[in-house]
């Protein structure tokens, strides 16, 4: 069984695997894990410009905590 995994290269030049995508309050959040170091993860949100998707950083600490909380709630019983 083969699973297709999306990989994104961020501004820091590192490759991250897309491990989850959640839509929260009509905003798509993308949860990323470094290919070479699973302890290195980050969250970005999708910004749409001219029908193209761009990953941008979260606005503040509260948004980061909210996104982490939603991820935790979804995966609580796994």
Coordinates of N, CA and C in Angstrom, one line a residue:
X1 N 0.8 -1.2 0.0 CA 0.0 0.0 0.0 C 0.9 1.2 0.0
X2 N 0.7 2.1 -0.9 CA 1.5 3.3 -1.1 C 0.6 4.5 -0.8
X3 N 1.2 5.5 0.0 CA 0.4 6.7 0.4 C 1.2 7.9 -0.2
X4 N 0.4 8.7 -0.9 CA 1.0 9.9 -1.5 C 1.1 11.0 -0.4
X5 N 2.3 11.5 -0.2 CA 2.5 12.6 0.8 C 2.9 13.8 0.1
X6 N 2.2 14.9 0.4 CA 2.6 16.2 -0.2 C 3.8 16.8 0.6
X7 N 4.7 17.4 -0.1 CA 5.9 18.0 0.5 C 6.0 19.4 0.1
X8 N 6.3 20.3 1.1 CA 6.4 21.7 0.8 C 7.7 22.2 1.3
X9 N 8.4 23.1 0.5 CA 9.6 23.7 0.9 C 9.3 25.1 1.4
X10 N 9.7 25.4 2.6 CA 9.4 26.7 3.2 C 10.6 27.6 2.9
X11 N 10.4 28.9 3.3 CA 11.4 29.9 3.1 C 12.7 29.6 3.7
X12 N 12.7 28.7 4.7 CA 14.0 28.4 5.3 C 14.8 27.3 4.6
X13 N 14.2 26.9 3.4 CA 14.8 25.9 2.6 C 14.6 24.5 3.0
X14 N 13.9 24.2 4.1 CA 13.7 22.9 4.6 C 12.4 22.3 4.0
X15 N 12.4 21.0 3.8 CA 11.2 20.3 3.2 C 10.4 19.8 4.4
X16 N 9.1 20.1 4.3 CA 8.1 19.6 5.3 C 7.0 18.8 4.7
X17 N 6.6 17.7 5.3 CA 5.5 16.9 4.9 C 4.2 17.5 5.4
X18 N 3.2 17.5 4.6 CA 1.9 17.9 5.0 C 1.3 16.8 5.8
X19 N 1.1 17.0 7.1 CA 0.6 15.9 8.0 C -0.9 16.0 8.3
X20 N -1.4 17.2 8.1 CA -2.8 17.4 8.3 C -3.3 18.8 7.7
X21 N -4.5 18.8 7.3 CA -5.1 20.1 6.9 C -6.5 20.1 7.6
X22 N -6.7 21.2 8.2 CA -8.0 21.5 8.9 C -8.6 22.8 8.5
X23 N -9.9 22.8 8.3 CA -10.5 24.1 8.1 C -11.2 24.5 9.4
X24 N -10.8 25.7 9.9 CA -11.3 26.2 11.1 C -11.8 27.7 10.8
X25 N -13.0 27.9 11.1 CA -13.6 29.3 10.8 C -13.4 29.7 9.4
X26 N -13.5 28.8 8.5 CA -13.4 29.1 7.0 C -11.9 29.4 6.6
X27 N -11.0 29.0 7.5 CA -9.6 29.2 7.1 C -8.9 27.8 7.1
X28 N -8.2 27.5 6.0 CA -7.5 26.2 6.0 C -6.1 26.4 6.6
X29 N -5.9 25.5 7.7 CA -4.6 25.4 8.3 C -3.9 24.2 7.9
X30 N -2.6 24.3 7.6 CA -1.8 23.2 7.2 C -0.7 22.9 8.2
X31 N -0.7 21.6 8.7 CA 0.2 21.2 9.7 C 1.4 20.5 9.0
X32 N 2.6 20.9 9.3 CA 3.7 20.5 8.6 C 4.8 19.8 9.5
X33 N 5.4 18.8 9.0 CA 6.5 18.1 9.8 C 7.7 18.0 8.9
X34 N 8.9 18.4 9.5 CA 10.1 18.3 8.8 C 10.4 16.9 8.4
X35 N 10.8 16.7 7.1 CA 11.1 15.4 6.6 C 12.3 14.7 7.4
X36 N 13.2 15.5 7.8 CA 14.4 15.0 8.4 C 14.4 15.0 10.0
X37 N 13.4 15.7 10.6 CA 13.4 15.8 12.0 C 11.9 16.0 12.5
X38 N 11.3 14.9 12.9 CA 9.9 14.9 13.2 C 9.5 15.8 14.4
X39 N 10.5 16.2 15.1 CA 10.3 17.1 16.3 C 10.2 18.5 15.8
X40 N 10.5 18.8 14.5 CA 10.4 20.1 13.9 C 9.1 20.2 13.1
X41 N 8.2 20.9 13.7 CA 6.9 21.0 13.0 C 6.5 22.5 13.0
X42 N 5.5 22.8 12.1 CA 5.0 24.1 12.1 C 3.6 24.1 11.5
X43 N 2.9 25.2 11.7 CA 1.6 25.4 11.2 C 1.5 26.6 10.3
X44 N 0.9 26.5 9.2 CA 0.7 27.7 8.3 C -0.8 27.7 7.9
X45 N -1.2 28.8 7.4 CA -2.6 28.9 6.9 C -2.5 29.3 5.4
X46 N -3.5 29.0 4.7 CA -3.6 29.2 3.3 C -4.2 30.6 3.0
X47 N -3.5 31.3 2.2 CA -4.0 32.6 1.7 C -4.2 32.5 0.2
X48 N -5.4 32.8 -0.3 CA -5.7 32.7 -1.7 C -5.5 34.1 -2.4
X49 N -4.6 34.1 -3.4 CA -4.4 35.3 -4.2 C -4.5 34.8 -5.7
X50 N -5.5 35.4 -6.4 CA -5.8 35.1 -7.8 C -5.9 33.6 -8.0
X51 N -6.7 33.0 -7.2 CA -7.0 31.5 -7.2 C -5.8 30.6 -7.0
X52 N -4.7 31.2 -6.5 CA -3.5 30.4 -6.1 C -3.4 30.3 -4.6
X53 N -3.0 29.2 -4.1 CA -2.8 29.0 -2.7 C -1.4 29.3 -2.3
X54 N -1.2 30.1 -1.2 CA 0.0 30.5 -0.6 C 0.0 30.2 0.9
X55 N 1.1 29.6 1.4 CA 1.1 29.4 2.8 C 1.7 30.6 3.5
X56 N 1.1 31.0 4.5 CA 1.6 32.2 5.3 C 1.6 31.8 6.8
X57 N 2.3 32.6 7.5 CA 2.4 32.4 9.0 C 1.1 32.8 9.7
X58 N 1.0 32.3 10.9 CA -0.2 32.7 11.7 C 0.1 34.0 12.3
X59 N -1.0 34.7 12.6 CA -1.0 36.1 13.0 C -0.4 36.4 14.4
X60 N -0.7 35.5 15.3 CA -0.2 35.7 16.7 C -0.3 34.4 17.5
X61 N 0.2 34.5 18.8 CA 0.3 33.4 19.7 C -1.1 32.7 19.9
X62 N -2.1 33.6 20.0 CA -3.5 33.1 20.2 C -4.0 32.2 19.0
X63 N -3.6 32.6 17.8 CA -4.0 31.8 16.7 C -3.2 30.5 16.6
X64 N -2.0 30.5 17.0 CA -1.2 29.3 17.1 C -1.8 28.3 18.1
X65 N -2.1 28.8 19.3 CA -2.7 28.0 20.4 C -4.1 27.4 19.9
X66 N -4.9 28.2 19.2 CA -6.2 27.7 18.8 C -6.0 26.6 17.7
X67 N -5.0 26.8 16.8 CA -4.8 25.8 15.8 C -4.3 24.5 16.4
X68 N -3.4 24.6 17.4 CA -2.9 23.4 18.1 C -4.0 22.7 18.9
X69 N -4.9 23.5 19.5 CA -6.0 22.9 20.3 C -6.9 22.2 19.3
X70 N -7.2 22.7 18.2 CA -8.1 22.0 17.2 C -7.5 20.7 16.7
X71 N -6.2 20.7 16.5 CA -5.5 19.5 16.0 C -5.5 18.5 17.2
X72 N -5.3 18.9 18.4 CA -5.3 18.0 19.5 C -6.7 17.4 19.7
X73 N -7.7 18.2 19.6 CA -9.1 17.7 19.7 C -9.4 16.6 18.7
X74 N -9.0 16.9 17.5 CA -9.3 15.9 16.4 C -8.6 14.6 16.6
X75 N -7.4 14.6 17.2 CA -6.6 13.4 17.3 C -6.5 12.9 18.7
X76 N -7.4 13.3 19.5 CA -7.4 13.0 21.0 C -7.5 11.5 21.2
X77 N -8.3 10.8 20.5 CA -8.6 9.4 20.8 C -7.8 8.4 19.9
X78 N -6.8 8.9 19.3 CA -6.0 8.0 18.4 C -4.9 7.3 19.1

